[in-house]
Short mmCIF file of C-alpha atoms and ligand atoms in Angstrom, two decimals:
data_model
loop_
_atom_site.label_atom_id
_atom_site.label_comp_id
_atom_site.label_asym_id
_atom_site.label_seq_id
_atom_site.Cartn_x
_atom_site.Cartn_y
_atom_site.Cartn_z
CA MET A 1 -15.42 96.03 23.50
CA GLN A 2 -17.93 97.11 26.11
CA PHE A 3 -20.95 95.12 27.12
CA LYS A 4 -24.11 96.45 28.71
CA VAL A 5 -27.06 94.39 29.84
CA SER A 6 -30.38 96.21 29.83
CA THR A 7 -34.09 95.61 29.75
CA GLU A 8 -34.83 98.44 27.36
CA SER A 9 -37.00 97.23 24.53
CA ILE A 10 -35.29 96.94 21.16
CA ILE A 11 -38.29 98.75 19.69
CA THR A 12 -37.17 101.97 21.36
CA LEU A 13 -33.43 101.29 21.47
CA ALA A 14 -31.16 103.45 19.33
CA SER A 15 -28.23 101.39 18.02
CA ASP A 16 -26.41 100.83 14.74
CA CYS A 17 -27.78 97.34 14.33
CA ILE A 18 -30.06 94.84 16.04
CA ILE A 19 -29.66 91.09 15.55
CA LEU A 20 -32.93 89.17 15.35
CA THR A 21 -33.12 85.42 14.86
CA HIS A 22 -35.32 83.22 12.74
CA THR A 23 -35.45 79.45 12.42
CA GLU A 24 -35.93 77.45 9.26
CA ASP A 25 -39.37 76.21 8.24
CA LYS A 26 -41.10 78.78 10.43
CA ASP A 27 -43.33 81.13 8.51
CA MET A 28 -43.84 83.28 11.59
CA LEU A 29 -41.63 85.61 13.52
CA LEU A 30 -41.69 85.19 17.26
CA GLY A 31 -41.75 87.57 20.22
CA LEU A 32 -39.87 90.81 19.82
CA ALA A 33 -39.01 90.07 16.21
CA GLN A 34 -42.72 90.18 15.52
CA GLN A 35 -43.01 93.59 17.19
CA VAL A 36 -40.07 94.93 15.17
CA ASP A 37 -41.71 93.55 12.04
CA GLU A 38 -44.93 95.38 12.82
CA GLN A 39 -43.09 98.65 13.31
CA MET A 40 -41.38 98.06 9.98
CA ASP A 41 -44.66 97.61 8.09
CA HIS A 42 -44.26 93.82 7.98
CA ARG A 43 -41.25 94.01 5.69
CA ILE A 44 -39.49 91.13 7.43
CA SER A 45 -42.47 88.80 7.30
CA GLN A 46 -42.94 89.74 3.67
CA LEU A 47 -39.39 88.61 2.92
CA ILE A 48 -40.10 85.41 4.80
CA ALA A 49 -43.28 84.83 2.80
CA GLU A 50 -41.34 85.43 -0.42
CA LYS A 51 -38.67 82.97 0.78
CA GLU A 52 -35.93 85.57 0.57
CA ILE A 53 -35.41 84.94 4.25
CA LYS A 54 -35.42 81.20 4.83
CA GLY A 55 -33.88 81.00 8.28
CA THR A 56 -31.28 78.50 7.08
CA TYR A 57 -28.29 78.10 9.36
CA GLY A 58 -25.94 81.08 9.18
CA GLU A 59 -28.13 83.03 6.73
CA VAL A 60 -27.69 86.75 7.26
CA THR A 61 -30.14 89.34 5.91
CA LEU A 62 -29.47 92.99 6.49
CA LEU A 63 -32.38 95.45 6.44
CA HIS A 64 -32.32 99.20 6.87
CA THR A 65 -35.05 100.56 9.09
CA TRP A 66 -35.22 104.03 7.53
CA GLY A 67 -36.46 105.58 10.74
CA LYS A 68 -39.27 103.13 11.41
CA ILE A 69 -37.53 102.24 14.67
CA PRO A 70 -34.65 104.11 16.33
CA ALA A 71 -32.13 101.36 15.47
CA LYS A 72 -30.55 101.92 12.05
CA ARG A 73 -30.47 98.34 10.84
CA VAL A 74 -31.93 94.96 11.56
CA LEU A 75 -29.89 91.88 10.85
CA VAL A 76 -31.99 88.74 10.58
CA LEU A 77 -29.91 85.71 11.48
CA GLY A 78 -30.95 82.23 10.41
CA LEU A 79 -30.50 79.59 13.10
CA GLY A 80 -31.43 76.60 10.91
CA LYS A 81 -33.90 73.92 11.91
CA GLU A 82 -35.20 74.39 15.42
CA GLU A 83 -34.85 70.71 16.30
CA LYS A 84 -31.14 70.87 15.47
CA LEU A 85 -30.58 74.02 17.49
CA THR A 86 -28.06 73.79 20.32
CA ILE A 87 -26.23 76.49 22.20
CA ASP A 88 -23.08 75.65 20.23
CA ARG A 89 -24.82 76.07 16.92
CA ALA A 90 -26.28 79.35 18.16
CA ARG A 91 -22.82 80.54 19.29
CA ASN A 92 -21.36 79.87 15.86
CA ALA A 93 -24.32 81.51 14.10
CA TYR A 94 -24.12 84.67 16.24
CA ALA A 95 -20.42 84.86 15.38
CA ILE A 96 -21.29 84.97 11.68
CA ALA A 97 -23.80 87.77 12.31
CA ALA A 98 -21.34 89.76 14.43
CA ARG A 99 -18.70 89.50 11.70
CA LYS A 100 -21.18 90.75 9.14
CA ALA A 101 -22.07 93.69 11.40
CA GLN A 102 -18.40 94.51 11.93
CA SER A 103 -17.70 94.35 8.19
CA ILE A 104 -20.26 97.07 7.46
CA GLY A 105 -18.89 99.34 10.17
CA VAL A 106 -21.36 98.79 12.99
CA ARG A 107 -20.04 100.35 16.20
CA GLU A 108 -22.92 99.62 18.51
CA LEU A 109 -24.61 96.25 18.20
CA ALA A 110 -27.73 95.12 20.04
CA VAL A 111 -28.71 91.52 20.63
CA VAL A 112 -31.80 90.20 22.31
CA VAL A 113 -31.71 87.34 24.75
CA SER A 114 -35.17 86.06 25.46
CA GLN A 115 -37.13 83.00 26.48
CA LYS A 116 -37.79 82.20 22.82
CA TYR A 117 -35.80 78.97 22.97
CA LYS A 118 -35.93 78.44 26.70
CA ALA A 119 -36.18 74.68 26.33
CA ILE A 120 -32.75 74.69 24.70
CA TRP A 121 -30.71 76.86 27.04
CA ASN A 122 -30.71 78.72 30.33
CA PRO A 123 -30.15 82.48 30.68
CA VAL A 124 -26.61 82.21 32.08
CA ASP A 125 -25.36 79.98 29.27
CA LEU A 126 -27.17 82.06 26.68
CA GLY A 127 -25.63 85.30 27.94
CA GLN A 128 -22.21 83.67 27.96
CA ALA A 129 -22.60 82.15 24.49
CA VAL A 130 -23.75 85.39 22.86
CA VAL A 131 -20.83 87.34 24.30
CA GLU A 132 -18.34 84.62 23.30
CA ALA A 133 -19.81 84.56 19.80
CA ILE A 134 -19.33 88.29 19.30
CA GLN A 135 -15.90 88.59 20.90
CA LEU A 136 -14.47 85.46 19.32
CA GLY A 137 -16.21 85.95 15.99
CA THR A 138 -14.89 89.47 15.40
CA TYR A 139 -11.29 88.73 16.42
CA THR A 140 -8.61 90.14 14.13
CA PHE A 141 -4.83 89.83 14.07
CA ASN A 142 -2.31 91.46 11.75
CA TYR A 143 0.73 93.72 11.53
CA LYS A 144 -0.47 95.88 8.63
CA THR A 145 0.63 99.51 8.83
CA LYS A 146 -0.93 101.02 5.71
CA GLU A 147 -4.51 99.83 6.12
CA LYS A 148 -7.14 102.07 7.63
CA PRO A 149 -7.55 101.18 11.28
CA GLN A 150 -10.05 98.38 11.23
CA GLN A 151 -13.50 99.40 12.27
CA LYS A 152 -14.29 97.47 15.38
CA ILE A 153 -17.56 96.96 17.17
CA GLU A 154 -17.23 99.05 20.31
CA ARG A 155 -20.38 98.49 22.30
CA ILE A 156 -22.70 95.55 22.69
CA LEU A 157 -26.14 96.00 24.20
CA VAL A 158 -27.53 92.77 25.50
CA THR A 159 -31.25 93.39 25.89
CA VAL A 160 -33.06 90.97 28.10
CA ASP A 161 -36.64 90.02 27.42
CA GLY A 162 -38.66 87.98 29.88
CA ILE A 163 -35.76 86.15 31.58
CA SER A 164 -33.63 86.86 34.64
CA VAL A 165 -31.44 89.92 34.13
CA LYS A 166 -29.11 88.83 36.93
CA ALA A 167 -28.62 85.45 35.28
CA VAL A 168 -27.90 87.00 31.91
CA GLU A 169 -25.47 89.44 33.55
CA ALA A 170 -23.63 86.56 35.21
CA GLY A 171 -23.37 84.82 31.85
CA VAL A 172 -22.16 87.96 30.12
CA GLU A 173 -19.44 88.46 32.73
CA ARG A 174 -18.26 84.89 32.27
CA GLY A 175 -18.44 85.15 28.51
CA ILE A 176 -16.18 88.21 28.51
CA ILE A 177 -13.52 86.39 30.54
CA PHE A 178 -13.77 83.16 28.54
CA ALA A 179 -13.56 84.98 25.21
CA GLU A 180 -10.79 87.38 26.25
CA SER A 181 -8.74 84.45 27.49
CA GLN A 182 -9.27 82.49 24.30
CA ASN A 183 -8.36 85.56 22.24
CA LEU A 184 -5.20 85.87 24.31
CA ALA A 185 -4.37 82.26 23.37
CA ARG A 186 -5.06 83.15 19.73
CA ASP A 187 -2.72 86.15 19.89
CA LEU A 188 0.05 83.94 21.25
CA GLY A 189 -0.55 81.32 18.55
CA ASN A 190 -0.67 83.84 15.73
CA THR A 191 2.43 85.73 16.83
CA PRO A 192 5.33 84.65 14.60
CA ALA A 193 8.32 82.80 16.01
CA ASN A 194 10.62 85.86 15.91
CA LYS A 195 8.20 87.71 18.19
CA MET A 196 7.22 84.74 20.34
CA THR A 197 10.40 83.08 21.53
CA PRO A 198 10.42 80.96 24.70
CA SER A 199 11.68 84.02 26.62
CA LEU A 200 8.92 86.23 25.23
CA LEU A 201 6.32 83.55 26.01
CA ALA A 202 7.66 83.49 29.56
CA ASP A 203 7.26 87.30 29.68
CA LYS A 204 3.61 86.91 28.64
CA ALA A 205 3.12 84.35 31.40
CA LYS A 206 4.64 86.82 33.87
CA GLU A 207 2.18 89.49 32.71
CA VAL A 208 -0.76 87.15 33.24
CA ALA A 209 0.55 86.10 36.65
CA LYS A 210 1.16 89.69 37.75
CA LYS A 211 -2.31 90.81 36.67
CA HIS A 212 -3.99 88.16 38.80
CA ARG A 213 -1.34 87.73 41.50
CA LEU A 214 -0.69 84.11 40.57
CA GLU A 215 2.48 82.45 41.77
CA ILE A 216 4.95 82.07 38.91
CA ASN A 217 8.37 80.56 38.53
CA ILE A 218 10.35 80.64 35.28
CA LEU A 219 13.15 78.11 35.16
CA ASP A 220 16.05 78.97 32.87
CA LYS A 221 18.45 76.65 31.04
CA LYS A 222 20.75 76.26 34.02
CA GLN A 223 17.91 75.28 36.33
CA ILE A 224 16.51 72.88 33.72
CA GLN A 225 19.97 71.31 33.49
CA GLU A 226 20.17 70.99 37.27
CA LEU A 227 16.87 69.09 37.18
CA ASN A 228 18.29 66.69 34.56
CA MET A 229 15.51 67.22 32.07
CA GLY A 230 17.47 65.50 29.33
CA ALA A 231 14.57 65.14 26.90
CA PHE A 232 13.50 68.78 27.10
CA LEU A 233 17.11 69.99 26.83
CA ALA A 234 17.78 67.72 23.86
CA VAL A 235 15.02 69.35 21.82
CA SER A 236 16.16 72.87 22.70
CA LYS A 237 19.82 72.18 21.84
CA GLY A 238 19.59 73.04 18.15
CA SER A 239 18.33 76.55 18.85
CA ASP A 240 20.04 79.78 19.89
CA GLU A 241 16.99 80.64 21.98
CA GLU A 242 17.17 79.67 25.61
CA PRO A 243 14.56 77.13 26.78
CA LYS A 244 12.18 78.16 29.54
CA LEU A 245 10.11 76.08 31.90
CA ILE A 246 7.11 78.15 32.97
CA VAL A 247 5.38 77.09 36.19
CA MET A 248 2.26 78.88 37.45
CA LYS A 249 0.26 78.08 40.56
CA TYR A 250 -3.23 78.88 41.69
CA PHE A 251 -4.51 77.49 44.98
CA GLY A 252 -8.20 78.31 45.40
CA ALA A 253 -9.18 75.23 47.40
CA PRO A 254 -6.52 74.50 50.04
CA GLU A 255 -8.77 71.88 51.67
CA TYR A 256 -8.88 69.75 48.52
CA LYS A 257 -6.38 66.96 48.09
CA ASP A 258 -6.66 67.33 44.31
CA VAL A 259 -4.29 69.55 42.39
CA ILE A 260 -4.94 69.69 38.67
CA GLY A 261 -1.92 69.92 36.39
CA PHE A 262 -2.28 71.75 33.08
CA VAL A 263 0.66 70.90 30.84
CA GLY A 264 1.01 72.76 27.52
CA LYS A 265 3.38 72.10 24.62
CA GLY A 266 5.29 75.32 24.04
CA ILE A 267 7.36 74.76 20.90
CA THR A 268 7.58 78.32 19.58
CA PHE A 269 8.77 77.01 16.21
CA ASP A 270 8.98 73.45 14.95
CA SER A 271 11.26 73.08 11.93
CA GLY A 272 11.36 69.33 12.47
CA GLY A 273 15.03 69.43 13.44
CA ILE A 274 17.57 67.42 11.38
CA GLN A 275 14.66 65.40 9.99
CA ILE A 276 13.42 68.70 8.67
CA LYS A 277 9.81 69.27 7.62
CA PRO A 278 8.76 69.80 3.99
CA ASP A 279 8.73 73.47 2.90
CA LYS A 280 4.98 73.77 2.36
CA ASP A 281 3.16 75.66 5.12
CA MET A 282 6.12 75.37 7.49
CA ASP A 283 5.25 78.90 8.69
CA GLU A 284 2.25 77.38 10.46
CA MET A 285 4.69 75.78 12.87
CA LYS A 286 4.81 79.13 14.67
CA GLY A 287 1.57 77.79 16.12
CA ASP A 288 3.26 74.76 17.69
CA MET A 289 2.89 76.42 21.10
CA ALA A 290 -0.91 76.38 20.90
CA GLY A 291 -1.08 73.98 23.85
CA ALA A 292 0.94 76.42 25.95
CA ALA A 293 -1.30 79.24 24.70
CA ALA A 294 -4.46 77.40 25.78
CA VAL A 295 -2.97 76.78 29.22
CA LEU A 296 -1.91 80.42 29.59
CA GLY A 297 -5.31 81.61 28.38
CA ALA A 298 -6.98 79.33 30.91
CA MET A 299 -4.72 80.60 33.72
CA ASN A 300 -5.71 84.14 32.80
CA ALA A 301 -9.40 83.24 33.20
CA ILE A 302 -8.74 81.26 36.38
CA GLY A 303 -6.99 84.31 37.82
CA SER A 304 -10.12 86.38 37.19
CA LEU A 305 -12.80 83.85 38.07
CA GLU A 306 -11.02 82.39 41.10
CA PRO A 307 -12.67 78.97 40.95
CA HIS A 308 -12.71 76.56 43.86
CA ALA A 309 -9.81 74.47 42.58
CA ASN A 310 -6.04 74.04 42.76
CA ILE A 311 -4.16 74.34 39.50
CA ILE A 312 -0.50 74.04 38.59
CA ALA A 313 0.40 74.96 35.02
CA VAL A 314 3.63 73.59 33.56
CA ILE A 315 4.75 74.88 30.17
CA PRO A 316 8.01 73.62 28.65
CA SER A 317 8.99 76.07 25.92
CA CYS A 318 11.77 75.93 23.34
CA GLU A 319 12.39 75.87 19.60
CA ASN A 320 13.00 72.75 17.51
CA MET A 321 15.69 73.91 15.10
CA VAL A 322 18.45 72.69 12.80
CA SER A 323 22.09 73.43 13.62
CA GLY A 324 25.40 71.87 14.51
CA HIS A 325 24.13 71.66 18.07
CA ALA A 326 20.92 69.87 17.16
CA ILE A 327 20.11 66.32 18.25
CA HIS A 328 20.73 63.50 15.80
CA PRO A 329 18.31 60.73 14.99
CA GLY A 330 19.37 57.82 17.16
CA ASP A 331 20.49 59.92 20.13
CA ILE A 332 19.75 58.54 23.58
CA VAL A 333 18.63 60.94 26.31
CA GLU A 334 17.97 60.63 30.03
CA THR A 335 14.65 62.11 31.10
CA PHE A 336 13.78 63.82 34.40
CA SER A 337 11.92 60.62 35.38
CA GLY A 338 15.10 58.58 34.97
CA LYS A 339 13.76 56.70 31.94
CA THR A 340 15.98 56.63 28.86
CA VAL A 341 14.63 57.52 25.43
CA GLU A 342 15.91 56.74 21.96
CA ILE A 343 15.20 59.65 19.63
CA LYS A 344 14.10 57.88 16.47
CA HIS A 345 12.71 61.05 14.95
CA THR A 346 13.79 64.63 15.64
CA ASP A 347 10.37 65.89 14.54
CA ALA A 348 8.62 63.96 17.32
CA GLU A 349 9.86 66.65 19.73
CA GLY A 350 6.60 67.52 21.45
CA ARG A 351 6.41 64.25 23.35
CA LEU A 352 10.01 64.69 24.49
CA ILE A 353 9.48 68.06 26.14
CA LEU A 354 6.08 66.98 27.50
CA ALA A 355 7.57 63.83 29.02
CA ASP A 356 9.77 65.94 31.29
CA ALA A 357 6.99 68.46 31.94
CA ILE A 358 4.50 65.76 32.94
CA SER A 359 7.06 64.16 35.27
CA TYR A 360 7.82 67.58 36.75
CA ALA A 361 4.11 68.35 37.30
CA LYS A 362 3.87 65.09 39.25
CA HIS A 363 7.00 66.03 41.19
CA LEU A 364 5.24 69.30 42.13
CA GLY A 365 2.33 67.29 43.51
CA VAL A 366 -0.43 67.30 40.90
CA THR A 367 -3.00 64.52 41.31
CA LYS A 368 -4.71 64.86 37.93
CA ILE A 369 -3.17 65.89 34.62
CA VAL A 370 -4.42 67.33 31.35
CA ASP A 371 -1.87 68.00 28.67
CA VAL A 372 -2.68 70.06 25.61
CA ALA A 373 -0.44 69.70 22.59
CA THR A 374 -0.18 70.13 18.82
CA LEU A 375 1.34 66.67 18.88
CA THR A 376 0.71 64.80 15.64
CA GLY A 377 -0.21 65.22 12.00
CA SER A 378 -1.83 61.84 12.42
CA VAL A 379 -4.67 63.22 14.55
CA ILE A 380 -5.56 65.45 11.58
CA SER A 381 -5.78 62.34 9.37
CA ALA A 382 -8.07 60.75 11.94
CA LEU A 383 -10.35 63.64 12.96
CA GLY A 384 -9.68 66.52 10.58
CA HIS A 385 -10.02 70.02 11.96
CA HIS A 386 -13.34 69.63 13.75
CA MET A 387 -12.47 67.57 16.77
CA THR A 388 -9.65 67.37 19.26
CA GLY A 389 -8.35 63.87 19.96
CA ILE A 390 -8.52 62.88 23.61
CA PHE A 391 -6.61 59.97 25.16
CA SER A 392 -6.64 58.94 28.79
CA ASN A 393 -5.46 56.32 31.24
CA ASP A 394 -8.47 56.89 33.52
CA PRO A 395 -12.12 56.70 32.39
CA ASP A 396 -13.44 58.89 35.24
CA TRP A 397 -10.95 61.64 34.56
CA ALA A 398 -11.55 61.37 30.81
CA LYS A 399 -15.25 61.83 31.49
CA GLU A 400 -14.63 65.03 33.48
CA VAL A 401 -12.49 66.47 30.69
CA LYS A 402 -14.98 65.46 28.00
CA THR A 403 -17.86 66.99 29.96
CA ALA A 404 -15.98 70.28 30.33
CA ALA A 405 -15.29 70.28 26.57
CA ASN A 406 -18.92 69.53 25.72
CA LEU A 407 -20.13 72.33 27.97
CA SER A 408 -17.74 74.71 26.23
CA GLY A 409 -18.82 73.74 22.73
CA GLU A 410 -15.39 72.34 21.88
CA LYS A 411 -15.69 68.94 20.25
CA VAL A 412 -13.47 66.10 21.40
CA TRP A 413 -13.33 62.46 20.36
CA GLU A 414 -11.69 59.72 22.37
CA LEU A 415 -9.07 57.57 20.70
CA PRO A 416 -7.70 54.40 22.24
CA ILE A 417 -4.95 53.75 24.71
CA ASP A 418 -4.41 50.01 24.77
CA ASP A 419 -1.66 47.64 25.90
CA ASP A 420 -1.48 46.23 22.37
CA TYR A 421 0.00 49.55 21.25
CA GLU A 422 2.76 49.35 23.87
CA GLU A 423 5.14 47.83 21.30
CA LEU A 424 5.04 51.12 19.38
CA VAL A 425 7.06 52.88 22.07
CA GLU A 426 9.43 50.01 22.91
CA SER A 427 13.06 50.60 22.00
CA GLU A 428 15.71 47.93 21.54
CA ILE A 429 18.38 49.95 23.28
CA ALA A 430 16.52 52.33 25.62
CA ASP A 431 13.40 52.27 27.82
CA LEU A 432 11.32 54.02 25.18
CA LYS A 433 11.53 55.37 21.65
CA ASN A 434 9.76 58.45 20.37
CA ASP A 435 8.64 57.11 16.98
CA ALA A 436 7.74 53.78 15.43
CA GLY A 437 7.21 54.94 11.86
CA PHE A 438 3.95 54.77 9.93
CA GLY A 439 0.70 53.72 11.60
CA ALA A 440 -1.39 54.94 14.55
CA GLY A 441 0.74 58.08 14.84
CA ALA A 442 -1.54 59.95 17.25
CA ILE A 443 -1.75 56.86 19.46
CA GLN A 444 2.05 56.50 19.40
CA GLY A 445 2.33 60.01 20.80
CA ALA A 446 -0.22 59.28 23.49
CA MET A 447 1.38 55.95 24.46
CA PHE A 448 4.70 57.71 24.90
CA LEU A 449 3.21 60.36 27.22
CA LYS A 450 1.29 57.71 29.13
CA ALA A 451 4.58 56.11 30.18
CA PHE A 452 5.40 59.34 32.03
CA ALA A 453 1.93 59.95 33.46
CA GLY A 454 2.19 56.52 35.11
CA ASP A 455 -0.63 55.90 37.60
CA THR A 456 -1.69 59.55 37.82
CA PRO A 457 -5.05 60.14 36.12
CA TRP A 458 -4.13 61.87 32.90
CA ALA A 459 -5.82 63.06 29.74
CA HIS A 460 -3.98 64.11 26.60
CA LEU A 461 -5.58 66.54 24.15
CA ASP A 462 -4.03 66.42 20.68
CA ILE A 463 -5.00 69.77 19.15
CA ALA A 464 -2.86 69.58 15.99
CA GLY A 465 -6.04 69.72 13.88
CA THR A 466 -8.17 72.11 15.92
CA SER A 467 -5.64 74.75 16.94
CA TRP A 468 -5.09 76.12 13.45
CA LEU A 469 -7.66 76.69 10.70
CA SER A 470 -7.10 77.76 7.12
CA GLU A 471 -10.65 79.13 6.88
CA THR A 472 -12.85 81.24 9.11
CA LYS A 473 -15.82 79.27 10.41
CA GLY A 474 -18.33 80.12 13.15
CA VAL A 475 -16.51 81.52 16.18
CA ASN A 476 -13.16 80.47 14.73
CA ILE A 477 -11.12 82.87 12.68
CA LYS A 478 -8.53 81.69 10.13
CA GLY A 479 -5.22 81.07 11.92
CA ALA A 480 -4.78 80.22 15.58
CA THR A 481 -8.08 79.27 17.22
CA GLY A 482 -7.20 79.15 20.91
CA ALA A 483 -8.70 75.65 20.97
CA MET A 484 -9.32 74.09 24.39
CA THR A 485 -8.89 77.33 26.33
CA ARG A 486 -12.58 77.39 27.23
CA SER A 487 -12.58 73.67 28.04
CA LEU A 488 -9.71 74.05 30.50
CA ILE A 489 -11.47 76.96 32.21
CA ALA A 490 -14.70 74.97 32.39
CA LEU A 491 -12.79 72.03 33.85
CA ALA A 492 -11.35 74.19 36.61
CA ILE A 493 -14.75 75.65 37.42
CA ARG A 494 -16.85 72.53 37.09
CA PHE A 495 -14.66 69.75 38.38
CA GLY A 496 -12.44 71.70 40.72
CA GLY A 497 -11.39 68.64 42.64
CA ASN A 498 -12.08 66.72 45.82
N1 BES W 501 4.09 69.86 15.66
C1 BES W 501 4.02 68.65 14.93
C2 BES W 501 2.59 68.16 14.74
C3 BES W 501 1.70 69.02 13.88
C4 BES W 501 1.50 68.71 12.55
C5 BES W 501 1.03 70.08 14.42
C6 BES W 501 0.68 69.49 11.77
C7 BES W 501 0.20 70.87 13.66
C8 BES W 501 0.02 70.58 12.34
C9 BES W 501 4.79 67.57 15.67
O1 BES W 501 5.89 67.99 16.39
C10 BES W 501 5.29 66.61 14.63
O2 BES W 501 6.10 67.01 13.86
N2 BES W 501 4.80 65.38 14.65
C11 BES W 501 5.20 64.39 13.73
C12 BES W 501 5.67 63.20 14.50
C13 BES W 501 6.31 62.12 13.66
C14 BES W 501 7.60 62.61 13.05
C15 BES W 501 6.54 60.91 14.51
C16 BES W 501 4.00 64.04 12.87
O3 BES W 501 2.89 63.94 13.40
O4 BES W 501 4.18 63.91 11.66
MN1 MN W 502 7.63 68.10 15.23
ZN1 ZN W 503 5.83 69.94 17.03
#
């Protein structure tokens, strides 16, 4: 997809389709939309008067221009009530419009960014949001061989009206990188387990690193054994696929003392192990490396944007399988930190591999940690598929992560870490256990990870609910969403460090 920013008026612009916006309860078109309406003999305003166009959120009305203006079609997009309008709502609405345009075979799409809603957003953010909406909203993924090649939108013309072209251009450039990186995370999440093994995930990481000249180190089974990562190795034991520990480094601010650690859960398939999962929807467990995907996506963007920050990414990757080599419930393992763990449940594998990865990130010198993981079904019970659960041992760090998420339009909700929950990870025969049975499941996971984060400011993002959707909605397409990719990028750019 190519993007071009121009100041050419949409009245004279030849394209397959122009997107115009309209808000609910307004009987008038504003700005350029009004000019287009005039050229089209007031057909749009007539439809508004007749209430066929209401401007309700996500409403899409397609009109043919029949030569009244050079553009072939006008798509009127409803943005809902103006007082409810935010840049996130606009991003999701534009995604709906872009999908509609793609479905009817539009190759060249024009959008207008103007000062119409200047109180709500600035030109940089608007440019970024529009590009993200189109690139994320028209994402497709499949292995079909017999279907006609899907018609894809090829060119986007971002026409600027009355606001800074330079600012919009800057936003567009950012938007392309943010969206491409999130779509990369989606590709990784959607790729089935036979095509996305730990070794293949490591190859992808190498590609990203090579493209941006990031430092990368892939540790194999032997090296992981030498480091005594007993928890990580225990999970990988049941699989014929070799575990990989992917470490990537970006140092863009050598004078800072802060080094941010991004830790991503990279279980390329989670069968549950001996305590095997129920059969229904088990295929979705190919997406159990969505945390790793978000981290890799973010590293891709960081490589392009070169923010003033230091980042170390640590991705433990393996399969959780069933075999004669698999761990048993009740097994005791020695972690990289030295702490012993009783494996009460073989399906609580994410926290085991993350425990060693978090300790290793600290060993490499990170001063702040964010881990991203499809950790618990329980977070879906608590927050559904709309919000990512965030847990933290440090209010200031939690605030930075939450701010980055808010700026990216990715919703997060903080759940508690509290000493009263400590008993949930206490084992009778080891230092910790990985499951306490029913109750506060998402918190149990977080409490376990917290024991390994120790005093290092840490935030845990449980994306089990947000990383996979069974229905297309706004910018998110059914399947892997690439959740938290944009938030991690924003965190690297905005916080950076001290
Ligand atoms: N990968 C799953 C969590 C998950 C569930 C992700 C649904 C996406 C959708 C994780 O490894 C898991 O199995 N968690 C268990 C832990 C339990 C056995 C303590 C869970 O949440 O049920
Ligand atoms: Mn599991
Ligand atoms: Zn899992």
